Coordinates of C-alpha atoms in Angstrom, one line a residue:
Chain Z
M1 CA 2.0 9.0 -48.2
I2 CA 1.8 10.5 -44.8
S3 CA -1.4 8.6 -44.1
K4 CA 0.4 5.4 -45.2
T5 CA 3.2 6.0 -42.6
R6 CA 0.6 6.7 -40.0
E7 CA -1.4 3.6 -40.9
N8 CA 1.9 1.6 -40.7
L9 CA 2.7 3.1 -37.3
I10 CA -0.7 2.3 -35.9
E11 CA -0.4 -1.3 -37.2
K12 CA 2.9 -1.7 -35.5
G13 CA 1.6 -0.2 -32.3
L14 CA -1.3 -2.6 -32.3
F15 CA 1.0 -5.5 -33.1
I16 CA 3.2 -4.7 -30.1
T17 CA 0.2 -4.5 -27.7
A18 CA -1.1 -7.8 -29.1
I19 CA 2.2 -9.6 -28.8
F20 CA 2.8 -8.3 -25.3
S21 CA 0.7 -11.0 -23.5
I22 CA 2.6 -13.6 -25.5
I23 CA 5.9 -12.2 -24.4
A24 CA 4.7 -12.1 -20.8
I25 CA 3.6 -15.7 -20.7
L26 CA 6.7 -16.9 -22.4
L27 CA 8.9 -15.1 -19.9
I28 CA 6.9 -16.5 -17.0
I29 CA 7.0 -20.0 -18.4
T30 CA 10.8 -19.8 -19.0
F31 CA 11.4 -18.4 -15.5
I32 CA 9.2 -21.0 -13.7
F33 CA 10.8 -23.9 -15.6
R34 CA 14.3 -22.6 -15.1
E35 CA 13.8 -22.3 -11.4
G36 CA 11.8 -25.5 -11.1
I37 CA 13.9 -27.9 -13.2
P38 CA 16.5 -28.6 -10.4
I39 CA 13.9 -30.2 -8.1
L40 CA 12.6 -32.4 -10.9
Q41 CA 16.2 -33.6 -11.7
D42 CA 17.4 -34.0 -8.2
Y43 CA 14.3 -35.4 -6.6
G44 CA 12.9 -37.2 -9.6
V45 CA 9.7 -36.3 -11.4
I46 CA 7.8 -39.4 -10.2
N47 CA 8.9 -38.9 -6.5
F48 CA 8.0 -35.2 -6.8
I49 CA 4.5 -35.6 -8.3
F50 CA 3.5 -38.8 -6.5
G51 CA 5.3 -38.3 -3.2
M52 CA 2.9 -38.2 -0.3
D53 CA 5.2 -36.3 2.2
W54 CA 6.0 -32.7 2.1
A55 CA 8.6 -31.8 4.8
P56 CA 11.2 -29.4 3.4
S57 CA 13.2 -29.5 6.6
D58 CA 13.6 -33.3 6.2
G59 CA 14.3 -33.0 2.5
K60 CA 10.9 -34.5 1.5
Y61 CA 9.2 -32.8 -1.4
G62 CA 6.1 -34.8 -2.5
V63 CA 3.3 -32.6 -3.8
F64 CA 0.6 -35.3 -4.5
T65 CA -1.5 -34.4 -1.5
M66 CA -1.6 -30.8 -2.8
I67 CA -2.6 -31.8 -6.3
V68 CA -5.4 -33.7 -4.7
G69 CA -6.2 -30.8 -2.5
S70 CA -6.3 -28.3 -5.3
I71 CA -8.5 -30.5 -7.5
C72 CA -10.9 -31.4 -4.6
I73 CA -11.4 -27.8 -3.6
T74 CA -11.9 -26.6 -7.2
L75 CA -14.4 -29.4 -8.0
L76 CA -16.3 -29.0 -4.8
S77 CA -16.7 -25.3 -5.4
L78 CA -17.6 -25.8 -9.0
A79 CA -20.2 -28.3 -7.9
I80 CA -21.9 -25.7 -5.7
A81 CA -21.3 -22.7 -7.9
V82 CA -22.1 -23.9 -11.4
P83 CA -25.8 -24.9 -10.8
L84 CA -26.4 -21.8 -8.7
S85 CA -24.7 -19.5 -11.2
I86 CA -26.4 -20.9 -14.3
L87 CA -29.8 -20.7 -12.8
C88 CA -29.1 -17.2 -11.7
A89 CA -27.9 -16.3 -15.2
I90 CA -31.0 -17.7 -16.8
F91 CA -33.2 -15.8 -14.3
M92 CA -31.4 -12.6 -15.1
A93 CA -31.3 -13.0 -18.8
E94 CA -34.8 -14.4 -19.4
V95 CA -37.1 -14.1 -16.4
A96 CA -36.2 -11.1 -14.3
P97 CA -38.0 -7.8 -15.0
E98 CA -35.7 -5.0 -16.1
I99 CA -35.7 -3.3 -12.7
M100 CA -34.7 -6.5 -10.9
R101 CA -31.9 -6.9 -13.4
K102 CA -30.7 -3.4 -12.9
I103 CA -30.3 -4.1 -9.2
L104 CA -28.8 -7.6 -9.5
K105 CA -26.2 -6.8 -12.1
P106 CA -24.2 -4.2 -10.1
V107 CA -24.5 -6.2 -6.9
I108 CA -23.0 -9.3 -8.6
E109 CA -20.3 -7.1 -10.1
T110 CA -19.5 -5.8 -6.7
L111 CA -19.1 -9.3 -5.5
A112 CA -16.4 -9.8 -8.1
A113 CA -14.6 -6.6 -7.1
I114 CA -14.1 -7.6 -3.4
P115 CA -10.4 -8.4 -2.8
S116 CA -9.7 -12.0 -2.0
V117 CA -8.1 -11.1 1.4
V118 CA -11.4 -9.7 2.5
Y119 CA -13.1 -13.0 1.5
G120 CA -10.4 -14.9 3.4
F121 CA -10.8 -12.8 6.5
F122 CA -14.6 -13.2 6.3
G123 CA -14.1 -16.9 6.0
L124 CA -11.8 -17.0 8.9
I125 CA -13.9 -15.2 11.4
V126 CA -17.4 -16.1 10.2
L127 CA -17.5 -19.3 8.1
V128 CA -14.8 -21.3 10.0
P129 CA -16.6 -21.0 13.4
Y130 CA -19.9 -21.6 11.7
V131 CA -18.8 -24.8 10.0
R132 CA -17.1 -26.0 13.2
T133 CA -20.2 -25.6 15.4
N134 CA -22.9 -26.6 12.9
I135 CA -21.2 -29.2 10.7
G136 CA -18.2 -30.5 12.5
G137 CA -14.4 -30.8 12.3
T138 CA -12.1 -27.9 13.1
G139 CA -13.8 -25.6 10.7
F140 CA -10.7 -25.4 8.6
G141 CA -11.1 -27.6 5.6
M142 CA -12.1 -28.3 2.1
L143 CA -15.8 -27.4 2.6
T144 CA -15.0 -24.0 4.0
A145 CA -12.5 -23.2 1.3
A146 CA -15.0 -24.4 -1.4
L147 CA -17.8 -22.2 0.1
I148 CA -15.6 -19.1 0.0
L149 CA -14.4 -20.0 -3.5
T150 CA -18.1 -20.5 -4.6
V151 CA -18.9 -16.9 -3.7
M152 CA -15.7 -15.7 -5.4
I153 CA -16.3 -17.5 -8.7
M154 CA -20.1 -17.0 -9.0
P155 CA -19.9 -13.5 -10.3
T156 CA -17.6 -14.6 -13.2
I157 CA -19.8 -17.5 -14.1
I158 CA -23.0 -15.5 -13.8
S159 CA -21.9 -12.5 -15.9
V160 CA -20.3 -14.6 -18.8
S161 CA -23.2 -17.1 -18.9
E162 CA -25.7 -14.3 -18.9
D163 CA -24.0 -12.7 -21.9
A164 CA -24.0 -16.0 -23.6
I165 CA -27.7 -16.5 -23.0
R166 CA -28.5 -13.0 -24.1
S167 CA -26.5 -13.4 -27.3
V168 CA -28.7 -16.3 -28.5
P169 CA -30.6 -14.8 -31.6
L170 CA -34.0 -13.6 -30.8
E171 CA -35.3 -15.5 -33.9
Y172 CA -34.7 -18.8 -32.1
K173 CA -36.9 -17.8 -29.2
E174 CA -39.6 -16.3 -31.5
A175 CA -39.6 -19.5 -33.6
S176 CA -39.9 -21.7 -30.6
L177 CA -42.7 -19.7 -29.0
A178 CA -44.4 -19.5 -32.4
L179 CA -44.5 -23.3 -32.4
G180 CA -46.4 -23.3 -29.2
A181 CA -43.6 -24.0 -26.7
T182 CA -43.9 -22.4 -23.3
H183 CA -41.3 -20.0 -22.0
W184 CA -39.7 -22.6 -19.8
Q185 CA -39.7 -25.1 -22.7
T186 CA -38.0 -22.5 -24.9
I187 CA -35.4 -21.8 -22.3
R188 CA -34.6 -25.5 -21.6
K189 CA -34.8 -26.8 -25.2
V190 CA -33.6 -23.9 -27.3
I191 CA -31.9 -21.1 -25.5
F192 CA -29.9 -23.1 -23.0
P193 CA -28.5 -25.6 -25.6
A194 CA -27.6 -22.7 -27.9
A195 CA -25.8 -20.9 -25.1
I196 CA -23.8 -23.9 -23.9
P197 CA -20.5 -23.0 -25.5
G198 CA -20.5 -19.6 -23.8
I199 CA -21.6 -21.2 -20.5
I200 CA -18.7 -23.6 -20.7
T201 CA -16.4 -20.7 -21.3
S202 CA -17.8 -19.1 -18.1
I203 CA -17.1 -22.3 -16.2
I204 CA -13.6 -22.4 -17.5
L205 CA -13.0 -18.9 -16.3
G206 CA -14.5 -19.6 -12.9
M207 CA -12.4 -22.8 -12.6
G208 CA -9.3 -20.8 -13.4
R209 CA -10.0 -18.4 -10.7
A210 CA -10.8 -21.2 -8.2
I211 CA -7.7 -23.2 -8.8
G212 CA -5.5 -20.1 -8.8
E213 CA -7.0 -18.5 -5.7
T214 CA -4.4 -18.4 -3.0
L215 CA -4.9 -16.0 -0.1
A216 CA -8.5 -16.8 0.8
V217 CA -7.7 -20.5 0.6
I218 CA -4.7 -20.2 2.8
M219 CA -6.8 -18.5 5.5
V220 CA -9.5 -21.1 5.6
A221 CA -8.3 -24.4 4.2
G222 CA -6.1 -25.4 7.1
N223 CA -3.1 -26.1 4.8
V224 CA -2.4 -29.6 6.1
T225 CA -0.6 -31.8 3.6
Q226 CA -2.8 -34.9 3.6
I227 CA -5.2 -36.7 1.4
P228 CA -8.6 -35.6 2.7
S229 CA -10.9 -38.4 3.8
S230 CA -14.0 -36.2 4.1
I231 CA -15.0 -32.7 2.9
L232 CA -14.4 -31.4 6.4
D233 CA -10.7 -32.4 6.4
P234 CA -8.1 -29.6 6.1
V235 CA -6.2 -29.7 2.8
R236 CA -3.4 -27.6 1.2
A237 CA -3.7 -26.3 -2.3
L238 CA -0.8 -26.0 -4.7
T239 CA -1.1 -22.2 -4.7
S240 CA -1.1 -22.0 -0.9
N241 CA 2.0 -24.1 -0.7
I242 CA 3.9 -21.6 -2.9
A243 CA 2.6 -18.6 -1.1
L244 CA 3.1 -20.0 2.5
E245 CA 6.7 -20.9 2.1
M246 CA 8.1 -18.7 -0.6
G247 CA 9.3 -16.1 1.9
Y248 CA 11.7 -18.6 3.6
A249 CA 12.6 -21.1 0.9
T250 CA 16.2 -21.5 -0.2
G251 CA 18.1 -24.0 -2.4
L252 CA 16.1 -27.2 -3.2
H253 CA 13.1 -26.0 -1.2
Y254 CA 13.0 -22.9 -3.3
S255 CA 13.2 -25.0 -6.5
A256 CA 10.5 -27.3 -5.1
L257 CA 8.1 -24.4 -4.8
F258 CA 8.7 -23.5 -8.5
G259 CA 8.2 -27.2 -9.2
T260 CA 4.9 -26.8 -7.5
A261 CA 4.2 -24.0 -9.9
I262 CA 5.0 -26.2 -12.9
I263 CA 2.5 -28.8 -11.6
L264 CA -0.1 -26.1 -11.2
F265 CA 0.6 -24.9 -14.7
A266 CA 0.3 -28.4 -16.1
L267 CA -2.9 -29.0 -14.2
I268 CA -4.5 -25.8 -15.5
M269 CA -3.4 -26.7 -19.0
V270 CA -5.0 -30.1 -18.8
L271 CA -8.2 -28.6 -17.4
L272 CA -8.2 -26.0 -20.2
V273 CA -7.8 -28.6 -22.9
V274 CA -10.6 -30.7 -21.4
A275 CA -12.8 -27.7 -21.2
N276 CA -12.0 -26.5 -24.7
Y277 CA -12.8 -30.0 -26.0
F278 CA -16.3 -29.7 -24.6
H279 CA -16.6 -26.2 -25.8
Y280 CA -16.0 -27.2 -29.4
K281 CA -18.0 -30.4 -29.1
K282 CA -21.1 -28.5 -28.0
K283 CA -20.9 -25.9 -30.7
V284 CA -24.2 -25.3 -32.4
V285 CA -23.5 -25.2 -36.2
I286 CA -26.0 -23.3 -38.3
G287 CA -25.6 -23.0 -42.0
G288 CA -21.8 -23.0 -42.0
G289 CA -21.4 -20.6 -39.0
Y290 CA -21.8 -21.3 -35.3
L291 CA -22.7 -19.4 -32.2
Chain C
M1 CA 1.1 -10.9 -39.9
D2 CA 4.6 -12.3 -40.1
V3 CA 7.1 -11.6 -37.4
K4 CA 9.8 -9.6 -39.1
P5 CA 13.2 -8.7 -37.6
R6 CA 12.1 -5.1 -37.4
N7 CA 9.1 -6.0 -35.2
I8 CA 11.4 -7.9 -32.8
L9 CA 13.7 -4.9 -32.7
I10 CA 10.8 -2.6 -31.7
I11 CA 9.9 -5.0 -28.9
I12 CA 13.5 -5.1 -27.6
I13 CA 13.7 -1.3 -27.6
I14 CA 10.5 -1.1 -25.6
I15 CA 11.7 -3.6 -23.1
A16 CA 15.0 -1.7 -22.8
L17 CA 13.2 1.6 -22.3
A18 CA 11.0 0.2 -19.6
Y19 CA 14.1 -1.2 -17.8
F20 CA 15.8 2.1 -17.8
M21 CA 12.7 3.9 -16.5
I22 CA 12.3 1.5 -13.6
K23 CA 16.0 1.4 -12.6
P24 CA 16.3 3.4 -9.4
G25 CA 18.7 6.3 -9.0
S26 CA 20.4 6.9 -5.7
D27 CA 21.4 10.1 -3.8
Y28 CA 21.2 8.7 -0.3
E29 CA 23.3 6.6 2.0
R30 CA 21.5 3.3 2.0
I31 CA 21.2 0.6 4.6
E32 CA 19.6 -2.7 3.4
I33 CA 18.1 -4.9 6.2
A34 CA 16.5 -8.2 5.5
G35 CA 15.7 -11.4 7.4
S36 CA 13.4 -12.6 10.2
T37 CA 9.8 -11.7 9.9
S38 CA 9.5 -11.5 13.7
V39 CA 12.3 -8.9 13.8
Q40 CA 10.9 -7.0 10.9
P41 CA 8.3 -4.8 12.6
V42 CA 10.9 -3.7 15.3
A43 CA 13.5 -3.1 12.6
E44 CA 11.0 -1.0 10.6
K45 CA 10.2 1.1 13.6
L46 CA 13.9 1.6 14.4
A47 CA 14.6 2.5 10.8
E48 CA 11.7 5.0 10.7
E49 CA 12.8 6.8 13.9
Y50 CA 16.5 6.8 12.8
M51 CA 15.6 8.3 9.4
K52 CA 13.7 11.1 11.1
D53 CA 17.0 12.2 12.7
H54 CA 19.1 11.4 9.7
P55 CA 17.3 12.6 6.6
D56 CA 20.3 11.7 4.4
V57 CA 20.0 8.0 5.2
R58 CA 17.5 5.6 3.6
I59 CA 16.9 2.3 5.4
N60 CA 15.1 -0.5 3.6
V61 CA 13.7 -3.3 5.8
Q62 CA 12.6 -6.6 4.2
G63 CA 11.3 -9.9 5.6
G64 CA 12.3 -13.3 4.2
G65 CA 13.0 -15.3 7.3
S66 CA 15.9 -15.8 9.7
G67 CA 17.6 -18.2 7.3
M68 CA 17.5 -15.6 4.5
G69 CA 18.8 -12.9 6.9
I70 CA 21.8 -15.0 7.9
R71 CA 22.5 -16.0 4.3
T72 CA 22.2 -12.6 2.7
A73 CA 24.4 -11.0 5.4
Q74 CA 27.0 -13.7 4.8
Q75 CA 26.8 -13.0 1.0
G76 CA 27.0 -9.3 1.6
V77 CA 23.8 -8.7 -0.3
V78 CA 22.4 -6.8 2.7
D79 CA 24.2 -4.6 5.3
I80 CA 22.3 -6.1 8.2
G81 CA 20.7 -9.5 8.3
T82 CA 18.1 -10.1 11.0
S83 CA 17.5 -13.4 12.8
S84 CA 15.2 -14.6 15.5
K85 CA 17.5 -17.4 16.5
A86 CA 21.0 -17.6 17.7
L87 CA 23.5 -18.5 15.0
K88 CA 24.7 -22.1 14.9
P89 CA 28.4 -22.5 15.2
D90 CA 28.8 -23.4 11.5
E91 CA 26.9 -20.3 10.4
R92 CA 29.0 -18.0 12.5
D93 CA 31.9 -17.7 10.1
G94 CA 32.9 -14.1 9.9
L95 CA 29.6 -12.8 11.1
K96 CA 29.0 -10.5 14.0
E97 CA 25.8 -11.0 16.1
Y98 CA 24.1 -8.1 18.0
V99 CA 21.3 -9.2 20.3
I100 CA 19.0 -6.1 20.1
G101 CA 16.2 -7.5 22.2
K102 CA 14.4 -10.6 23.4
D103 CA 11.0 -11.9 22.7
G104 CA 9.0 -14.7 24.3
I105 CA 6.9 -17.3 22.6
V106 CA 3.5 -17.3 24.1
I107 CA 1.3 -20.5 24.2
A108 CA -2.1 -19.1 23.4
V109 CA -5.6 -20.7 24.0
N110 CA -9.1 -19.5 23.9
H111 CA -10.4 -17.5 26.9
Q112 CA -13.0 -20.2 27.5
N113 CA -10.4 -22.8 28.0
P114 CA -10.0 -23.6 31.7
V115 CA -6.4 -24.8 31.3
N116 CA -3.9 -22.3 32.7
D117 CA -0.6 -24.0 32.9
L118 CA 1.3 -26.5 30.8
T119 CA 4.8 -27.9 31.2
T120 CA 7.2 -28.0 28.2
E121 CA 6.8 -31.8 28.2
Q122 CA 3.0 -31.5 27.9
L123 CA 3.5 -29.0 25.1
R124 CA 5.8 -31.3 23.3
D125 CA 3.2 -34.2 23.6
I126 CA 0.3 -31.9 22.5
F127 CA 2.1 -30.6 19.4
S128 CA 3.6 -33.9 18.5
G129 CA 0.1 -35.5 18.7
K130 CA 0.7 -37.8 21.8
I131 CA -1.9 -35.9 23.8
R132 CA -5.0 -35.3 21.7
N133 CA -7.6 -34.5 24.3
W134 CA -7.8 -31.5 26.7
K135 CA -8.9 -33.8 29.6
E136 CA -5.4 -35.3 29.6
V137 CA -4.0 -32.0 30.7
G138 CA -6.8 -31.0 33.1
G139 CA -9.2 -29.4 30.6
P140 CA -12.6 -30.4 29.2
D141 CA -13.2 -33.6 27.4
A142 CA -12.7 -32.2 23.9
E143 CA -10.3 -32.8 21.1
I144 CA -7.3 -30.5 20.9
H145 CA -7.1 -28.4 17.8
V146 CA -3.4 -27.7 17.2
I147 CA -2.7 -24.6 15.2
V148 CA 0.9 -24.0 13.9
R149 CA 2.7 -21.6 11.6
E150 CA 4.0 -22.6 8.2
E151 CA 7.3 -24.2 7.6
G152 CA 10.1 -21.6 7.6
S153 CA 8.3 -19.1 10.0
G154 CA 10.7 -17.7 12.6
T155 CA 8.3 -18.3 15.4
R156 CA 7.8 -21.9 14.3
S157 CA 11.5 -22.7 14.1
S158 CA 12.0 -21.1 17.5
F159 CA 9.2 -23.1 18.9
K160 CA 10.5 -26.3 17.4
S161 CA 14.0 -25.8 18.8
L162 CA 12.8 -24.6 22.3
V163 CA 9.9 -27.1 22.8
M164 CA 9.9 -29.9 20.3
K165 CA 13.6 -30.9 20.6
D166 CA 13.7 -34.0 18.4
E167 CA 10.0 -34.6 18.2
K168 CA 8.1 -33.7 15.0
I169 CA 5.1 -31.4 15.0
R170 CA 2.0 -33.5 14.2
S171 CA 1.5 -33.5 10.4
D172 CA -2.3 -32.9 10.6
A173 CA -1.9 -29.7 12.6
I174 CA -3.8 -26.7 11.0
V175 CA -1.3 -24.4 9.4
Q176 CA -1.9 -20.6 9.4
G177 CA 0.2 -18.2 7.4
S178 CA 0.5 -15.3 9.9
T179 CA 0.4 -14.5 13.6
E180 CA -2.8 -12.6 13.2
S181 CA -4.6 -15.6 11.6
V182 CA -3.4 -17.9 14.3
K183 CA -4.9 -15.5 16.9
Q184 CA -8.1 -15.2 15.0
A185 CA -8.4 -19.0 14.7
I186 CA -7.8 -19.4 18.5
K187 CA -10.2 -16.6 19.3
S188 CA -13.0 -18.3 17.6
D189 CA -12.3 -21.9 18.7
P190 CA -12.5 -22.8 22.4
Y191 CA -10.4 -26.0 21.9
A192 CA -7.6 -24.5 19.9
V193 CA -4.0 -24.1 21.0
G194 CA -1.2 -22.3 19.2
F195 CA 1.9 -20.2 19.6
V196 CA 2.5 -16.6 18.9
S197 CA 5.3 -14.2 19.6
M198 CA 4.9 -12.1 22.7
A199 CA 5.3 -8.9 20.7
H200 CA 2.1 -9.8 18.8
M201 CA 0.2 -11.0 21.9
S202 CA -3.1 -9.3 22.5
S203 CA -6.1 -9.8 24.8
D204 CA -7.9 -11.7 22.0
V205 CA -6.4 -14.9 23.3
K206 CA -5.3 -16.3 26.7
A207 CA -1.6 -16.8 27.4
L208 CA -0.7 -20.0 29.3
E209 CA 1.9 -20.3 32.0
V210 CA 4.7 -22.6 30.9
N211 CA 6.3 -24.6 33.8
G212 CA 4.4 -22.3 36.1
I213 CA 5.9 -19.1 34.8
T214 CA 3.7 -16.4 33.3
P215 CA 5.2 -14.9 30.2
S216 CA 6.0 -11.2 30.9
E217 CA 8.7 -8.7 30.3
T218 CA 10.4 -9.5 33.6
T219 CA 10.4 -13.3 33.1
V220 CA 11.7 -13.0 29.6
A221 CA 14.4 -10.6 30.5
D222 CA 15.7 -12.7 33.4
G223 CA 15.4 -15.9 31.4
S224 CA 13.1 -17.7 33.9
Y225 CA 10.4 -18.0 31.2
P226 CA 11.5 -21.1 29.2
L227 CA 10.5 -20.0 25.7
V228 CA 12.7 -17.0 24.9
V229 CA 14.0 -16.0 21.4
P230 CA 16.8 -13.5 20.8
F231 CA 16.3 -10.8 18.2
E232 CA 19.6 -10.3 16.4
F233 CA 21.2 -8.0 13.9
I234 CA 23.9 -9.8 12.0
T235 CA 26.7 -8.0 10.0
K236 CA 29.5 -9.4 8.0
G237 CA 32.6 -8.4 9.8
E238 CA 32.9 -5.2 11.8
P239 CA 30.2 -2.7 10.6
V240 CA 31.5 0.6 9.3
G241 CA 30.2 4.1 8.5
V242 CA 26.5 4.6 8.6
V243 CA 25.7 1.0 9.4
K244 CA 27.9 1.2 12.5
D245 CA 26.2 4.5 13.4
F246 CA 22.8 2.9 13.1
I247 CA 23.7 -0.1 15.3
D248 CA 25.3 2.1 17.9
W249 CA 22.1 4.2 17.9
V250 CA 20.0 1.0 18.3
F251 CA 21.9 0.3 21.5
S252 CA 21.5 3.9 22.8
P253 CA 18.8 4.6 25.4
E254 CA 16.7 6.2 22.6
G255 CA 17.0 3.1 20.4
Q256 CA 16.2 0.7 23.3
A257 CA 13.2 2.8 24.2
I258 CA 11.8 2.2 20.7
I259 CA 12.5 -1.5 21.0
R260 CA 10.5 -1.5 24.3
S261 CA 7.7 0.4 22.6
Q262 CA 7.4 -2.5 20.2
K263 CA 6.8 -4.8 23.2
V264 CA 10.2 -6.5 22.7
V265 CA 12.3 -6.8 25.8
P266 CA 15.4 -4.7 25.3
A267 CA 18.9 -6.2 25.7
I268 CA 21.9 -4.6 27.3
A269 CA 24.5 -4.1 24.6
N270 CA 26.0 -7.6 24.3
V271 CA 28.0 -8.4 21.3
S272 CA 29.0 -12.0 20.7
D273 CA 32.7 -12.7 20.9
D274 CA 33.0 -15.2 18.1
T275 CA 35.3 -13.5 15.6

């Protein structure tokens, strides 16, 4: 009887902890929408999303340039980070000797633990002048932001991909090798395809971090509200817009920043749906189960 | 597992408990100060020194911008609102302004930049984008990299009203979120120009003369330097009790010495006569 009550209590406790994240996200969504709805009503959804001008002091609240900015920075950083990270993960999981892996793993984890303001400051005093003198432009821009983000998201992609590659059953590898395939052929044709769903998950996580990163991007992206014509042009990300002006905003401007958050939210949702679609499409089905 | 009413009840109880745990208790006299981010460091220092002598008083200083300082003082949400611009006539309604000090806006460039002096007209043309090359103002043949603060920043709005008049700041100017990052950006870029408040000026960057006047404590105090902003405390109506005591203390020699130590030019007690 007592054990039954106890069992029940533990169940309830677990239930509460489990439901906590749902409550949190519902509260956040409710709050963002409640604060952001006025701008969508007063300014118009189309004007808000596709407006090219952002000048709160003149009553102009178009976020299109920032949507483009966020997407460009994120895609550029993924384009650099994904190949590097996946190759690094393959190296760590399949090729590297144990000693090498023991050094690499903590180093990469440290990279993930560095606060973003430190990355931003590093970008501001090292990367910005470097890009300006060696590549061109003012140094503040999409490329610099993407480079900083690349370093920030690589640890996530590497760790999760490596776990995915390591969790491919050893039998697959053995079977492939037994058929006479070389190690590289086995990696390319057997292990990598089997690990694809996990690798896609790692990319989703990295993408989430890239699109949500605020501080480091503010410090190096230049924060100009314009459609970039080259990768050296300064851009403003949606997150930067919120963080830059939140301290001062009132009235419709305040609401417009929450409107920006709604757009960011929708953008992340779309990206998650797309990523999940590929995740399920690439699933390897074996005898009723899948990896 | 189904969501039963009992489970929901448990959740509500937990949230309620958390709320009561977080709710602050209060045994002190409190002064809430909020507003201009430029005034904030000075106000914090003043509060810190005042609380040393008055252990029964707690002063809480927050940023938020001059607009927020004026608004929250008007609404009575805070005891003292701070502002780094003089109130407009329509904002003045029932508010009392205390100019606690004055700050200059310094036009900063890289130390390698040979330009030493600009007029306010040249500044307006540079920041609006009419002048885009340093050689037009006597510098090297290189593009001007304009660095500004974000919309809403106290320094930016002071700069706009003092220099830009009706012109707009060029829309492709690099935006930095803090004085420190503006300085860092200028320090590393020989062709950059930006504005920072004199209180935050350091030898990292070079200060330009404006209309031939070097920004300094003397030129700011006597008003000969063109880019001067007032640091104001704003109260709703006549301050009373501990708030009045704090403001009186700010204008005492002791308080003014602290303002000076923050590199802000102290003001003689001058209260606006609007009410």
